[in-house]
């Protein structure tokens, strides 16, 4: 069954045309879904009964099934949600003083194979649809009865390996007649698919770009992230430079500190050298242990020294505050599960 959440407003107008319905009906439905937040066609009482009946036969509507929900000491909530085909995905709500931010999953599994990350332990089973991403936002808003003000596409999956659906998703949640989540409050994170960075640059949208860099040179990045063989750091830098030139936007570099791997002062200097000249800042991320991988978190002192070295070199740098580590809801700890393969082993710790 198609999902009513799959459509941008423009696409919904097209879709309704094909159904033989007037354009303004599409706009009405769009507003019901995202302005009024209704969860059924019955509630759309400015549509005829016939139309409501017809829509409910064609489109899936309503929140996803919440399989489990874990609340962290810091208020972070990790949801395990069930997809229509039975698969499971995780999505994480973080509560900040500036609002509520949802970490959205873009694929069931991931093919990027980063050596340190839990999300790639299950190979990509399929892309999520735009509607499945939209519904993560709606389901959590419905469950918490609170507005989500920020979205980061940093859950399981590589968003630029599911480019079109992710861009539709961004347009749907950004639409002023809908959830109206500001583009500047939406961030897409990529491990560095250069061809898509180039496309993203010309979308004419103000959403943010984050790059999972995690290494100061090709030698280390090759070991950590297989994508670096396809798009080495020089090429990546060129794409980012083009992106910044075209969009005038500032880019975030994410850098996990891995003990004894990429956390020495000389690495900080190489990193600064790589970033110099770009309108960018570095977000240092403490590594979160993943049982299946052998990496360790850098010591506190090492992290501080690394940060100080970047500051000394006049880099913009922040240290990411971790959310929900006690519930395996922090960066790189999210996983997807196939049909039938529930989360037992993972959650019963
Ligand atoms: N595939 C995209 C979106 C995922 S974002 C990307 O790579 O950017 C998730 C972020 O968490 C990425 O920066 C990822 O590299 C990082 N990450 C992965 N495993 C981690 C771990 N164990 N601890 C901390 N960060 C991790």
mmCIF file with all atom_site columns, N, CA, C and O in Angstrom, residues 1 15 28 45 59 101 116 134 138 140 145-147 164 171 176 208 242-243 274 297 323 328 338:
data_model
loop_
_atom_site.group_PDB
_atom_site.id
_atom_site.type_symbol
_atom_site.label_atom_id
_atom_site.label_alt_id
_atom_site.label_comp_id
_atom_site.label_asym_id
_atom_site.label_entity_id
_atom_site.label_seq_id
_atom_site.pdbx_PDB_ins_code
_atom_site.Cartn_x
_atom_site.Cartn_y
_atom_site.Cartn_z
_atom_site.occupancy
_atom_site.B_iso_or_equiv
_atom_site.pdbx_formal_charge
_atom_site.auth_seq_id
_atom_site.auth_comp_id
_atom_site.auth_asym_id
_atom_site.auth_atom_id
_atom_site.pdbx_PDB_model_num
ATOM 1  N N  . UNK A 1 1   ? 0.840   -1.208 0.000  1.00 0.00 ? 1   UNK A N  1
ATOM 2  C CA . UNK A 1 1   ? 0.000   0.000  0.000  1.00 0.00 ? 1   UNK A CA 1
ATOM 3  C C  . UNK A 1 1   ? 0.872   1.254  0.000  1.00 0.00 ? 1   UNK A C  1
ATOM 4  O O  . UNK A 1 1   ? 1.894   1.310  0.675  1.00 0.00 ? 1   UNK A O  1
ATOM 5  N N  . UNK A 1 15  ? -0.626  13.599 -7.771 1.00 0.00 ? 15  UNK A N  1
ATOM 6  C CA . UNK A 1 15  ? -1.273  12.332 -7.406 1.00 0.00 ? 15  UNK A CA 1
ATOM 7  C C  . UNK A 1 15  ? -2.798  12.502 -7.418 1.00 0.00 ? 15  UNK A C  1
ATOM 8  O O  . UNK A 1 15  ? -3.518  11.657 -7.944 1.00 0.00 ? 15  UNK A O  1
ATOM 9  N N  . UNK A 1 28  ? -5.671  20.537 0.968  1.00 0.00 ? 28  UNK A N  1
ATOM 10 C CA . UNK A 1 28  ? -6.416  20.290 2.211  1.00 0.00 ? 28  UNK A CA 1
ATOM 11 C C  . UNK A 1 28  ? -5.857  19.080 2.956  1.00 0.00 ? 28  UNK A C  1
ATOM 12 O O  . UNK A 1 28  ? -5.630  19.135 4.171  1.00 0.00 ? 28  UNK A O  1
ATOM 13 N N  . UNK A 1 45  ? -12.766 16.446 7.893  1.00 0.00 ? 45  UNK A N  1
ATOM 14 C CA . UNK A 1 45  ? -14.198 16.638 7.697  1.00 0.00 ? 45  UNK A CA 1
ATOM 15 C C  . UNK A 1 45  ? -14.590 17.692 6.660  1.00 0.00 ? 45  UNK A C  1
ATOM 16 O O  . UNK A 1 45  ? -15.773 17.949 6.463  1.00 0.00 ? 45  UNK A O  1
ATOM 17 N N  . UNK A 1 59  ? -4.354  4.662  0.535  1.00 0.00 ? 59  UNK A N  1
ATOM 18 C CA . UNK A 1 59  ? -3.146  5.080  1.256  1.00 0.00 ? 59  UNK A CA 1
ATOM 19 C C  . UNK A 1 59  ? -3.115  4.617  2.708  1.00 0.00 ? 59  UNK A C  1
ATOM 20 O O  . UNK A 1 59  ? -4.111  4.716  3.425  1.00 0.00 ? 59  UNK A O  1
ATOM 21 N N  . UNK A 1 101 ? 15.083  17.607 19.046 1.00 0.00 ? 101 UNK A N  1
ATOM 22 C CA . UNK A 1 101 ? 15.737  17.219 17.812 1.00 0.00 ? 101 UNK A CA 1
ATOM 23 C C  . UNK A 1 101 ? 15.570  15.718 17.589 1.00 0.00 ? 101 UNK A C  1
ATOM 24 O O  . UNK A 1 101 ? 15.777  14.923 18.502 1.00 0.00 ? 101 UNK A O  1
ATOM 25 N N  . UNK A 1 116 ? 33.910  1.313  12.513 1.00 0.00 ? 116 UNK A N  1
ATOM 26 C CA . UNK A 1 116 ? 33.647  1.605  13.918 1.00 0.00 ? 116 UNK A CA 1
ATOM 27 C C  . UNK A 1 116 ? 32.166  1.652  14.256 1.00 0.00 ? 116 UNK A C  1
ATOM 28 O O  . UNK A 1 116 ? 31.776  1.836  15.393 1.00 0.00 ? 116 UNK A O  1
ATOM 29 N N  . UNK A 1 134 ? 9.215   10.594 7.126  1.00 0.00 ? 134 UNK A N  1
ATOM 30 C CA . UNK A 1 134 ? 8.237   11.549 7.650  1.00 0.00 ? 134 UNK A CA 1
ATOM 31 C C  . UNK A 1 134 ? 7.516   10.945 8.859  1.00 0.00 ? 134 UNK A C  1
ATOM 32 O O  . UNK A 1 134 ? 7.314   11.594 9.882  1.00 0.00 ? 134 UNK A O  1
ATOM 33 N N  . UNK A 1 138 ? 6.377   12.130 12.686 1.00 0.00 ? 138 UNK A N  1
ATOM 34 C CA . UNK A 1 138 ? 4.980   12.196 13.136 1.00 0.00 ? 138 UNK A CA 1
ATOM 35 C C  . UNK A 1 138 ? 4.730   11.271 14.324 1.00 0.00 ? 138 UNK A C  1
ATOM 36 O O  . UNK A 1 138 ? 4.043   11.637 15.278 1.00 0.00 ? 138 UNK A O  1
ATOM 37 N N  . UNK A 1 140 ? 6.771   10.184 16.615 1.00 0.00 ? 140 UNK A N  1
ATOM 38 C CA . UNK A 1 140 ? 7.376   10.666 17.862 1.00 0.00 ? 140 UNK A CA 1
ATOM 39 C C  . UNK A 1 140 ? 6.631   11.915 18.364 1.00 0.00 ? 140 UNK A C  1
ATOM 40 O O  . UNK A 1 140 ? 6.398   12.065 19.565 1.00 0.00 ? 140 UNK A O  1
ATOM 41 N N  . UNK A 1 145 ? 3.505   14.250 22.190 1.00 0.00 ? 145 UNK A N  1
ATOM 42 C CA . UNK A 1 145 ? 2.628   15.426 22.176 1.00 0.00 ? 145 UNK A CA 1
ATOM 43 C C  . UNK A 1 145 ? 3.425   16.731 22.238 1.00 0.00 ? 145 UNK A C  1
ATOM 44 O O  . UNK A 1 145 ? 3.017   17.698 22.865 1.00 0.00 ? 145 UNK A O  1
ATOM 45 N N  . UNK A 1 146 ? 4.589   16.710 21.639 1.00 0.00 ? 146 UNK A N  1
ATOM 46 C CA . UNK A 1 146 ? 5.421   17.917 21.596 1.00 0.00 ? 146 UNK A CA 1
ATOM 47 C C  . UNK A 1 146 ? 5.937   18.103 20.188 1.00 0.00 ? 146 UNK A C  1
ATOM 48 O O  . UNK A 1 146 ? 6.179   17.137 19.475 1.00 0.00 ? 146 UNK A O  1
ATOM 49 N N  . UNK A 1 147 ? 6.152   19.339 19.811 1.00 0.00 ? 147 UNK A N  1
ATOM 50 C CA . UNK A 1 147 ? 6.660   19.636 18.486 1.00 0.00 ? 147 UNK A CA 1
ATOM 51 C C  . UNK A 1 147 ? 8.145   19.251 18.381 1.00 0.00 ? 147 UNK A C  1
ATOM 52 O O  . UNK A 1 147 ? 8.898   19.387 19.345 1.00 0.00 ? 147 UNK A O  1
ATOM 53 N N  . UNK A 1 164 ? 17.010  10.700 -3.418 1.00 0.00 ? 164 UNK A N  1
ATOM 54 C CA . UNK A 1 164 ? 15.732  11.315 -3.801 1.00 0.00 ? 164 UNK A CA 1
ATOM 55 C C  . UNK A 1 164 ? 14.719  11.274 -2.672 1.00 0.00 ? 164 UNK A C  1
ATOM 56 O O  . UNK A 1 164 ? 14.030  12.258 -2.403 1.00 0.00 ? 164 UNK A O  1
ATOM 57 N N  . UNK A 1 171 ? 11.794  18.190 1.980  1.00 0.00 ? 171 UNK A N  1
ATOM 58 C CA . UNK A 1 171 ? 10.812  19.148 1.463  1.00 0.00 ? 171 UNK A CA 1
ATOM 59 C C  . UNK A 1 171 ? 9.467   19.015 2.173  1.00 0.00 ? 171 UNK A C  1
ATOM 60 O O  . UNK A 1 171 ? 8.776   20.007 2.401  1.00 0.00 ? 171 UNK A O  1
ATOM 61 N N  . UNK A 1 176 ? 6.085   25.134 4.516  1.00 0.00 ? 176 UNK A N  1
ATOM 62 C CA . UNK A 1 176 ? 5.446   26.092 5.428  1.00 0.00 ? 176 UNK A CA 1
ATOM 63 C C  . UNK A 1 176 ? 3.989   25.756 5.739  1.00 0.00 ? 176 UNK A C  1
ATOM 64 O O  . UNK A 1 176 ? 3.481   26.123 6.789  1.00 0.00 ? 176 UNK A O  1
ATOM 65 N N  . UNK A 1 208 ? 21.273  21.983 6.230  1.00 0.00 ? 208 UNK A N  1
ATOM 66 C CA . UNK A 1 208 ? 22.709  21.911 6.522  1.00 0.00 ? 208 UNK A CA 1
ATOM 67 C C  . UNK A 1 208 ? 23.358  20.629 6.035  1.00 0.00 ? 208 UNK A C  1
ATOM 68 O O  . UNK A 1 208 ? 22.689  19.614 5.842  1.00 0.00 ? 208 UNK A O  1
ATOM 69 N N  . UNK A 1 242 ? 33.262  23.406 -3.406 1.00 0.00 ? 242 UNK A N  1
ATOM 70 C CA . UNK A 1 242 ? 32.249  23.809 -4.388 1.00 0.00 ? 242 UNK A CA 1
ATOM 71 C C  . UNK A 1 242 ? 30.901  24.054 -3.719 1.00 0.00 ? 242 UNK A C  1
ATOM 72 O O  . UNK A 1 242 ? 30.207  25.014 -4.035 1.00 0.00 ? 242 UNK A O  1
ATOM 73 N N  . UNK A 1 243 ? 30.564  23.136 -2.822 1.00 0.00 ? 243 UNK A N  1
ATOM 74 C CA . UNK A 1 243 ? 29.279  23.262 -2.113 1.00 0.00 ? 243 UNK A CA 1
ATOM 75 C C  . UNK A 1 243 ? 29.208  24.594 -1.356 1.00 0.00 ? 243 UNK A C  1
ATOM 76 O O  . UNK A 1 243 ? 28.211  25.309 -1.426 1.00 0.00 ? 243 UNK A O  1
ATOM 77 N N  . UNK A 1 274 ? 43.810  20.463 6.574  1.00 0.00 ? 274 UNK A N  1
ATOM 78 C CA . UNK A 1 274 ? 42.819  20.012 5.592  1.00 0.00 ? 274 UNK A CA 1
ATOM 79 C C  . UNK A 1 274 ? 41.632  20.972 5.510  1.00 0.00 ? 274 UNK A C  1
ATOM 80 O O  . UNK A 1 274 ? 41.097  21.250 4.437  1.00 0.00 ? 274 UNK A O  1
ATOM 81 N N  . UNK A 1 297 ? 37.384  4.529  23.141 1.00 0.00 ? 297 UNK A N  1
ATOM 82 C CA . UNK A 1 297 ? 37.263  5.973  23.278 1.00 0.00 ? 297 UNK A CA 1
ATOM 83 C C  . UNK A 1 297 ? 38.596  6.576  23.720 1.00 0.00 ? 297 UNK A C  1
ATOM 84 O O  . UNK A 1 297 ? 39.279  5.998  24.572 1.00 0.00 ? 297 UNK A O  1
ATOM 85 N N  . UNK A 1 323 ? 24.256  12.023 23.907 1.00 0.00 ? 323 UNK A N  1
ATOM 86 C CA . UNK A 1 323 ? 22.888  11.821 24.363 1.00 0.00 ? 323 UNK A CA 1
ATOM 87 C C  . UNK A 1 323 ? 22.561  10.341 24.340 1.00 0.00 ? 323 UNK A C  1
ATOM 88 O O  . UNK A 1 323 ? 22.821  9.666  23.367 1.00 0.00 ? 323 UNK A O  1
ATOM 89 N N  . UNK A 1 328 ? 22.135  2.897  24.427 1.00 0.00 ? 328 UNK A N  1
ATOM 90 C CA . UNK A 1 328 ? 22.671  2.622  23.089 1.00 0.00 ? 328 UNK A CA 1
ATOM 91 C C  . UNK A 1 328 ? 22.000  3.498  22.040 1.00 0.00 ? 328 UNK A C  1
ATOM 92 O O  . UNK A 1 328 ? 21.752  3.064  20.910 1.00 0.00 ? 328 UNK A O  1
ATOM 93 N N  . UNK A 1 338 ? 16.125  -6.938 10.727 1.00 0.00 ? 338 UNK A N  1
ATOM 94 C CA . UNK A 1 338 ? 15.277  -7.503 9.687  1.00 0.00 ? 338 UNK A CA 1
ATOM 95 C C  . UNK A 1 338 ? 13.997  -8.044 10.283 1.00 0.00 ? 338 UNK A C  1
ATOM 96 O O  . UNK A 1 338 ? 13.857  -8.202 11.486 1.00 0.00 ? 338 UNK A O  1
#
